Every structure is written in C-alpha cells, then in structure tokens.
Amino acid sequence: MSLDHLDSLEAEAVHIFREAAAEFERPVLLFSGGKDSILMLHLAMKAFWPARVPFGLLHVDTGHNFPEVLAFRDRTVAEHGLRLEVAKVQDYIDDGRLRERADGTRNPLQTVPLLDAINAHRFDAVFGGGRRDEEKARAKERVFSLRDEFGQWDPRRQRPELWSLYNGKHRPGEHVRVFPLSNWTELDVWQYIEREKIELPAIYFAHERAVFRRGGMWLTAGEWGGPKDGETVETRSVRYRTVGDMSCTGAVDSDADTLQAIIAEIAASTLTERGATRADDKLSEAAMEDRKREGYF
C-alpha cells in the first residue's frame, strides 16, 4: 500500500508520540484549543487507540484568550475525559510576579507560568505544535529539542536526528520539547483537518466581526488592546489563521467559510500565518528566537 503525503506525516507524528510516551516518565501536551493543538490531540488519540492518551494537557492562559476558543478547549477536555492543567498569567500579575507590558501584549508573559508549571509538575517532555513553515526560529528546532535546567533553549545544543532516532537523554531539571508536527506546513494541517473531519472553533471560519486596523492587521475591538484614539472600528468579514492573545493576534480579510475555501486561500497565500497575524513576532527579526531562548513555546 502506498502512502500519500498526509499518510506519511500522520505516521511520523504517531511514531513520535509513541516514542516520547515510551521514553519519558511525565510528558504533557500543550493544548490551547487552537487548530495545531487540536490536531496534535487527534494524532495522540490515534497513536494510543483504543487506550486513552497516557498524559495530560497544559494550557498557559494569558487572560486575553478568545472566549469561543476557551469554550471549545473546555468542551473537548470534558468530552474525552482528559486532564487539563491551566497556568494563568493573570495570577502572576495579580500577585506581582509579572507586570503588564506597556504595549498590553501578554504573549511574552507566558514564559514564566509555563516554566513554573513544568517544574511544579516535573514534566520531562512537553509536546508542542511548532511546524517547519511557521516561523524561522521554529524551523531550527529538532523533533526532540532539549531545554536546560532553566527552561532555556540553545540552538548550539541541538542533537542530530538520523533515521527517525530521537535522543531524549536529559539531566535532572532539564526537559525536552517534542514537536510531532515538525515536518508539517499550514496547508498540510488544513488538508488533514478536512480529511479527518476534525472539529474546530468557529473563529477559524469567515464571520463578521468588529475590528480595527493596527500594524497592518485587523485586531478584535474590545476590552483589551484597543481601539486607541484615531483607530476606527469596522465590521468586516474576517477569519483567524492562528489564535492566541487577543491584543496581538490579527484576523485576515476572508470570505472562506468552508474547509475547501480555506485550503484554496492558504494555497494561494504568500505570507506565513505568524507573519500575517502576530504583532509580537514583528517586534524584531529575532523576536521569536529570543523568546524561545528564554523558555517560550
């Protein structure tokens, strides 16, 4: 039987989940309710079916997440009887461990709660949804990517991975980030979602929304982030290519309200989803790599 490219990507991801589950004692899957984490959960359930997924989920909630995505997250967890740990940025701000940024963006504030949760639960492997086409710093990651005892990433400590042989060795206090979607692209993700009929939050499909223009992106008007003086709110047909902190995650103009239409739209796009929709990745050429060195996703 010949495998098409989606079969091959699925087989590789299933292999990675099984390898990590066999090699590590306390893995956890990062799950936000976004499409990549939903896809990873789907693949993890395939990897261990008919048994349950042998690890829990972890979400770092900025406090500015889209309500419909959080509702989807909680419904998914309940339907599958999963364990979910939530680390809240708001708790850190309330007790003074973190301070609000001047730009109001909370994405960079997720690093400390993430590393604290990893240490508190002694997670030794953390499944993340990084893909090769997402952002150039993420393309530098290996499938098994070592983090030191401070949760920091050093690209010079990347290990060779030959013939799908992954090196999970780590010293006490260190952990490994595991990326089952390393060889996927955004288009692969959407084609696989269509093939597998995977349910997603409605926010990914075109809908009318009150938004305002900033930095070349449409941001959701509301309690966080704006609009500021001089920024005008409009109701437009938009959809989201990625979801995260509302203050820095932009929508794109779109009429794509079906999976087929989204796939056609992505196939014709010349911008990556993060380049098109994440303000915090535009702060500098190395914004993502700098955050990853500190322990970010």
CSV table of C-alpha atoms in Angstrom, one decimal:
chain,number,residue,atom,x,y,z
A,1,MET,CA,0.0,0.0,0.0
A,2,SER,CA,1.4,3.4,-1.0
A,3,LEU,CA,1.1,6.3,1.4
A,4,ASP,CA,0.2,9.8,0.3
A,5,HIS,CA,1.9,12.8,1.9
A,6,LEU,CA,-0.7,13.1,4.6
A,7,ASP,CA,-0.5,9.4,5.5
A,8,SER,CA,3.3,9.8,5.8
A,9,LEU,CA,3.0,12.9,8.1
A,10,GLU,CA,0.4,11.1,10.2
A,11,ALA,CA,2.6,8.0,10.5
A,12,GLU,CA,5.6,10.1,11.6
A,13,ALA,CA,3.6,12.1,14.2
A,14,VAL,CA,2.1,8.9,15.6
A,15,HIS,CA,5.6,7.4,15.8
A,16,ILE,CA,6.9,10.5,17.7
A,17,PHE,CA,4.1,10.3,20.2
A,18,ARG,CA,4.7,6.7,20.9
A,19,GLU,CA,8.5,7.2,21.2
A,20,ALA,CA,8.1,10.0,23.6
A,21,ALA,CA,5.5,8.2,25.7
A,22,ALA,CA,7.9,5.2,25.9
A,23,GLU,CA,10.9,7.3,26.7
A,24,PHE,CA,9.7,9.9,29.2
A,25,GLU,CA,8.1,9.4,32.6
A,26,ARG,CA,5.9,12.6,32.8
A,27,PRO,CA,5.0,14.0,29.3
A,28,VAL,CA,2.4,16.7,28.8
A,29,LEU,CA,0.7,18.1,25.7
A,30,LEU,CA,0.3,21.9,25.3
A,31,PHE,CA,-3.4,22.5,24.4
A,32,SER,CA,-4.9,25.9,23.8
A,33,GLY,CA,-8.0,25.0,21.7
A,34,GLY,CA,-6.2,26.2,18.6
A,35,LYS,CA,-6.0,24.2,15.4
A,36,ASP,CA,-2.5,22.9,15.8
A,37,SER,CA,-3.1,21.6,19.4
A,38,ILE,CA,-6.4,20.1,18.3
A,39,LEU,CA,-4.6,18.3,15.5
A,40,MET,CA,-2.0,17.1,18.0
A,41,LEU,CA,-4.6,15.8,20.3
A,42,HIS,CA,-6.3,14.0,17.4
A,43,LEU,CA,-3.0,12.4,16.4
A,44,ALA,CA,-2.2,11.4,20.1
A,45,MET,CA,-5.6,9.7,20.4
A,46,LYS,CA,-4.8,7.8,17.2
A,47,ALA,CA,-1.4,6.8,18.5
A,48,PHE,CA,-2.7,5.1,21.6
A,49,TRP,CA,-6.2,4.0,20.5
A,50,PRO,CA,-8.1,2.1,21.9
A,51,ALA,CA,-6.4,3.1,25.1
A,52,ARG,CA,-6.6,6.6,26.5
A,53,VAL,CA,-4.0,9.2,25.8
A,54,PRO,CA,-1.4,8.4,28.6
A,55,PHE,CA,-0.7,12.0,29.5
A,56,GLY,CA,-2.5,15.2,30.4
A,57,LEU,CA,-2.8,18.7,28.8
A,58,LEU,CA,-1.4,22.0,29.8
A,59,HIS,CA,-2.6,25.5,28.8
A,60,VAL,CA,-1.0,28.8,29.6
A,61,ASP,CA,-3.9,31.2,29.7
A,62,THR,CA,-3.0,34.8,29.1
A,63,GLY,CA,-6.3,36.1,30.4
A,64,HIS,CA,-6.9,37.6,26.9
A,65,ASN,CA,-7.7,34.5,25.0
A,66,PHE,CA,-10.7,34.4,22.7
A,67,PRO,CA,-13.8,33.2,24.7
A,68,GLU,CA,-15.0,30.9,22.0
A,69,VAL,CA,-11.6,29.1,21.9
A,70,LEU,CA,-11.6,28.6,25.6
A,71,ALA,CA,-15.1,27.2,25.5
A,72,PHE,CA,-14.0,24.8,22.7
A,73,ARG,CA,-11.0,23.8,24.9
A,74,ASP,CA,-13.1,23.0,27.9
A,75,ARG,CA,-15.7,21.1,25.9
A,76,THR,CA,-13.0,19.0,24.2
A,77,VAL,CA,-11.4,18.2,27.5
A,78,ALA,CA,-14.8,17.1,29.0
A,79,GLU,CA,-15.8,15.0,26.0
A,80,HIS,CA,-12.6,13.0,26.1
A,81,GLY,CA,-12.2,12.8,29.8
A,82,LEU,CA,-8.8,14.4,29.8
A,83,ARG,CA,-6.8,16.1,32.5
A,84,LEU,CA,-6.1,19.8,31.9
A,85,GLU,CA,-3.8,22.0,33.9
A,86,VAL,CA,-4.2,25.7,33.4
A,87,ALA,CA,-1.4,28.2,34.3
A,88,LYS,CA,-2.8,31.7,34.4
A,89,VAL,CA,-0.8,34.8,33.5
A,90,GLN,CA,-3.4,36.9,35.4
A,91,ASP,CA,-2.5,35.1,38.7
A,92,TYR,CA,1.1,36.2,38.2
A,93,ILE,CA,0.1,39.8,37.5
A,94,ASP,CA,-2.3,39.9,40.5
A,95,ASP,CA,0.4,38.8,43.0
A,96,GLY,CA,3.2,40.9,41.5
A,97,ARG,CA,5.3,38.2,40.0
A,98,LEU,CA,4.8,39.7,36.5
A,99,ARG,CA,4.0,43.2,35.3
A,100,GLU,CA,1.7,44.2,32.4
A,101,ARG,CA,3.7,45.3,29.4
A,102,ALA,CA,3.4,48.9,28.1
A,103,ASP,CA,2.0,47.6,24.8
A,104,GLY,CA,-0.6,45.5,26.6
A,105,THR,CA,0.6,42.3,24.9
A,106,ARG,CA,0.6,39.2,27.1
A,107,ASN,CA,2.1,36.6,24.8
A,108,PRO,CA,5.7,37.2,26.1
A,109,LEU,CA,4.4,36.9,29.7
A,110,GLN,CA,3.5,33.2,29.2
A,111,THR,CA,7.1,32.0,29.6
A,112,VAL,CA,7.3,32.2,33.4
A,113,PRO,CA,4.0,30.5,34.1
A,114,LEU,CA,4.9,27.8,31.6
A,115,LEU,CA,8.3,27.1,33.1
A,116,ASP,CA,6.8,27.2,36.7
A,117,ALA,CA,4.1,24.6,35.6
A,118,ILE,CA,6.8,22.4,34.0
A,119,ASN,CA,8.8,22.5,37.2
A,120,ALA,CA,5.9,22.1,39.6
A,121,HIS,CA,4.5,19.0,37.8
A,122,ARG,CA,8.0,17.7,37.0
A,123,PHE,CA,7.1,17.3,33.3
A,124,ASP,CA,10.1,15.9,31.5
A,125,ALA,CA,8.6,16.1,27.9
A,126,VAL,CA,6.4,18.8,26.6
A,127,PHE,CA,4.6,18.3,23.3
A,128,GLY,CA,4.4,21.5,21.2
A,129,GLY,CA,2.8,22.3,17.9
A,130,GLY,CA,5.7,24.0,16.2
A,131,ARG,CA,5.8,23.5,12.4
A,132,ARG,CA,8.6,24.0,9.9
A,133,ASP,CA,6.9,26.8,8.0
A,134,GLU,CA,5.5,28.7,10.9
A,135,GLU,CA,8.4,30.9,11.9
A,136,LYS,CA,12.1,30.8,11.1
A,137,ALA,CA,13.2,30.2,14.7
A,138,ARG,CA,10.8,27.2,15.0
A,139,ALA,CA,12.4,25.7,11.8
A,140,LYS,CA,15.7,25.4,13.8
A,141,GLU,CA,14.2,23.1,16.3
A,142,ARG,CA,14.7,19.3,16.3
A,143,VAL,CA,11.8,16.9,16.9
A,144,PHE,CA,13.3,16.3,20.4
A,145,SER,CA,14.6,19.7,21.5
A,146,LEU,CA,16.5,19.9,24.8
A,147,ARG,CA,15.8,22.7,27.4
A,148,ASP,CA,18.3,23.3,30.2
A,149,GLU,CA,17.5,23.4,33.9
A,150,PHE,CA,16.3,27.0,33.5
A,151,GLY,CA,14.0,26.0,30.6
A,152,GLN,CA,16.2,27.8,28.1
A,153,TRP,CA,16.9,26.7,24.5
A,154,ASP,CA,20.3,26.8,23.0
A,155,PRO,CA,20.4,26.2,19.2
A,156,ARG,CA,24.0,25.1,19.5
A,157,ARG,CA,23.0,22.1,21.7
A,158,GLN,CA,20.7,20.6,19.0
A,159,ARG,CA,21.3,16.9,18.6
A,160,PRO,CA,21.5,15.1,15.3
A,161,GLU,CA,18.4,13.0,14.4
A,162,LEU,CA,19.1,10.3,11.9
A,163,TRP,CA,16.7,7.7,10.6
A,164,SER,CA,14.0,8.9,13.0
A,165,LEU,CA,16.2,8.1,16.0
A,166,TYR,CA,15.4,10.7,18.7
A,167,ASN,CA,17.7,11.4,21.7
A,168,GLY,CA,15.6,12.0,24.8
A,169,LYS,CA,18.5,12.0,27.3
A,170,HIS,CA,18.4,14.8,29.8
A,171,ARG,CA,19.8,15.6,33.2
A,172,PRO,CA,17.7,16.2,36.3
A,173,GLY,CA,15.9,19.5,36.0
A,174,GLU,CA,16.2,19.6,32.2
A,175,HIS,CA,13.3,18.7,29.9
A,176,VAL,CA,12.7,18.1,26.2
A,177,ARG,CA,10.2,19.9,24.0
A,178,VAL,CA,8.8,17.4,21.5
A,179,PHE,CA,7.4,18.6,18.1
A,180,PRO,CA,5.3,15.9,16.3
A,181,LEU,CA,4.3,18.5,13.6
A,182,SER,CA,7.9,19.4,12.7
A,183,ASN,CA,7.5,18.4,9.1
A,184,TRP,CA,4.0,19.8,8.6
A,185,THR,CA,3.0,23.0,6.9
A,186,GLU,CA,-0.1,25.1,7.5
A,187,LEU,CA,-1.5,23.7,4.2
A,188,ASP,CA,-0.9,20.2,5.4
A,189,VAL,CA,-2.7,20.9,8.7
A,190,TRP,CA,-5.8,22.2,6.9
A,191,GLN,CA,-5.8,19.3,4.4
A,192,TYR,CA,-5.5,16.8,7.2
A,193,ILE,CA,-8.3,18.5,9.2
A,194,GLU,CA,-10.5,18.3,6.1
A,195,ARG,CA,-9.7,14.6,5.5
A,196,GLU,CA,-10.2,13.6,9.2
A,197,LYS,CA,-13.3,15.8,9.6
A,198,ILE,CA,-11.8,17.4,12.8
A,199,GLU,CA,-14.0,19.9,14.5
A,200,LEU,CA,-12.5,23.4,15.1
A,201,PRO,CA,-13.7,26.6,16.9
A,202,ALA,CA,-15.9,28.8,14.5
A,203,ILE,CA,-13.3,31.6,14.8
A,204,TYR,CA,-11.2,29.9,12.1
A,205,PHE,CA,-14.0,30.4,9.5
A,206,ALA,CA,-15.0,33.7,7.9
A,207,HIS,CA,-17.5,35.6,10.0
A,208,GLU,CA,-18.5,39.2,10.6
A,209,ARG,CA,-16.5,40.8,13.5
A,210,ALA,CA,-15.9,44.3,14.9
A,211,VAL,CA,-12.2,45.0,14.3
A,212,PHE,CA,-9.8,47.9,14.0
A,213,ARG,CA,-6.6,48.3,11.9
A,214,ARG,CA,-3.2,48.4,13.6
A,215,GLY,CA,0.2,47.4,12.2
A,216,GLY,CA,-1.3,46.1,9.0
A,217,MET,CA,-3.6,43.7,10.9
A,218,TRP,CA,-7.2,43.6,11.9
A,219,LEU,CA,-7.4,43.3,15.7
A,220,THR,CA,-10.6,42.5,17.6
A,221,ALA,CA,-12.2,45.5,19.2
A,222,GLY,CA,-12.9,45.0,22.9
A,223,GLU,CA,-11.7,45.3,26.4
A,224,TRP,CA,-8.1,44.6,25.6
A,225,GLY,CA,-5.8,46.4,23.3
A,226,GLY,CA,-8.0,49.0,21.7
A,227,PRO,CA,-9.0,50.7,19.7
A,228,LYS,CA,-6.9,53.8,20.6
A,229,ASP,CA,-7.6,57.3,19.6
A,230,GLY,CA,-7.6,57.6,15.8
A,231,GLU,CA,-8.3,53.9,15.3
A,232,THR,CA,-11.7,53.2,13.7
A,233,VAL,CA,-13.8,50.1,14.4
A,234,GLU,CA,-15.3,48.4,11.4
A,235,THR,CA,-17.5,45.4,10.9
A,236,ARG,CA,-15.8,43.1,8.4
A,237,SER,CA,-15.8,39.6,7.1
A,238,VAL,CA,-12.7,38.1,8.6
A,239,ARG,CA,-11.3,34.8,9.9
A,240,TYR,CA,-8.3,33.8,12.1
A,241,ARG,CA,-5.3,31.7,10.8
A,242,THR,CA,-4.0,31.4,14.3
A,243,VAL,CA,-5.4,32.1,17.8
A,244,GLY,CA,-3.8,33.4,20.9
A,245,ASP,CA,-3.6,36.6,22.9
A,246,MET,CA,-6.4,38.9,21.5
A,247,SER,CA,-4.2,42.0,21.9
A,248,CYS,CA,-1.7,40.9,19.3
A,249,THR,CA,-3.4,38.2,17.2
A,250,GLY,CA,-4.8,39.6,13.9
A,251,ALA,CA,-7.6,38.5,11.7
A,252,VAL,CA,-7.4,38.4,7.9
A,253,ASP,CA,-10.0,39.6,5.4
A,254,SER,CA,-11.7,36.5,4.1
A,255,ASP,CA,-14.9,35.0,2.8
A,256,ALA,CA,-13.6,31.4,3.4
A,257,ASP,CA,-16.4,29.8,5.4
A,258,THR,CA,-15.7,26.2,4.5
A,259,LEU,CA,-12.6,24.0,4.8
A,260,GLN,CA,-12.4,23.8,1.0
A,261,ALA,CA,-12.3,27.6,0.7
A,262,ILE,CA,-9.7,27.9,3.5
A,263,ILE,CA,-7.4,25.4,1.8
A,264,ALA,CA,-7.7,27.3,-1.5
A,265,GLU,CA,-7.0,30.5,0.4
A,266,ILE,CA,-3.9,29.1,2.2
A,267,ALA,CA,-2.6,27.6,-1.0
A,268,ALA,CA,-2.6,31.0,-2.7
A,269,SER,CA,-1.2,32.9,0.3
A,270,THR,CA,2.4,34.2,0.2
A,271,LEU,CA,2.6,35.0,3.9
A,272,THR,CA,3.1,32.6,6.8
A,273,GLU,CA,0.3,32.7,9.4
A,274,ARG,CA,2.5,34.2,12.0
A,275,GLY,CA,3.9,36.8,9.6
A,276,ALA,CA,0.4,37.7,8.7
A,277,THR,CA,-1.3,37.6,12.1
A,278,ARG,CA,1.1,38.0,15.0
A,279,ALA,CA,2.1,41.5,16.0
A,280,ASP,CA,4.6,40.3,18.7
A,281,ASP,CA,6.6,38.4,16.1
A,282,LYS,CA,7.1,41.7,14.2
A,283,LEU,CA,8.9,43.4,17.1
A,284,SER,CA,12.3,42.4,15.7
A,285,GLU,CA,13.8,39.9,13.2
A,286,ALA,CA,14.7,37.6,16.1
A,287,ALA,CA,11.6,38.1,18.3
A,288,MET,CA,10.6,34.5,18.4
A,289,GLU,CA,14.1,33.1,18.8
A,290,ASP,CA,14.8,35.5,21.7
A,291,ARG,CA,11.7,34.3,23.5
A,292,LYS,CA,12.4,30.7,22.8
A,293,ARG,CA,15.9,31.1,24.3
A,294,GLU,CA,14.2,32.2,27.5
A,295,GLY,CA,11.9,29.2,27.6
A,296,TYR,CA,8.9,30.2,25.5
A,297,PHE,CA,6.9,27.6,23.5
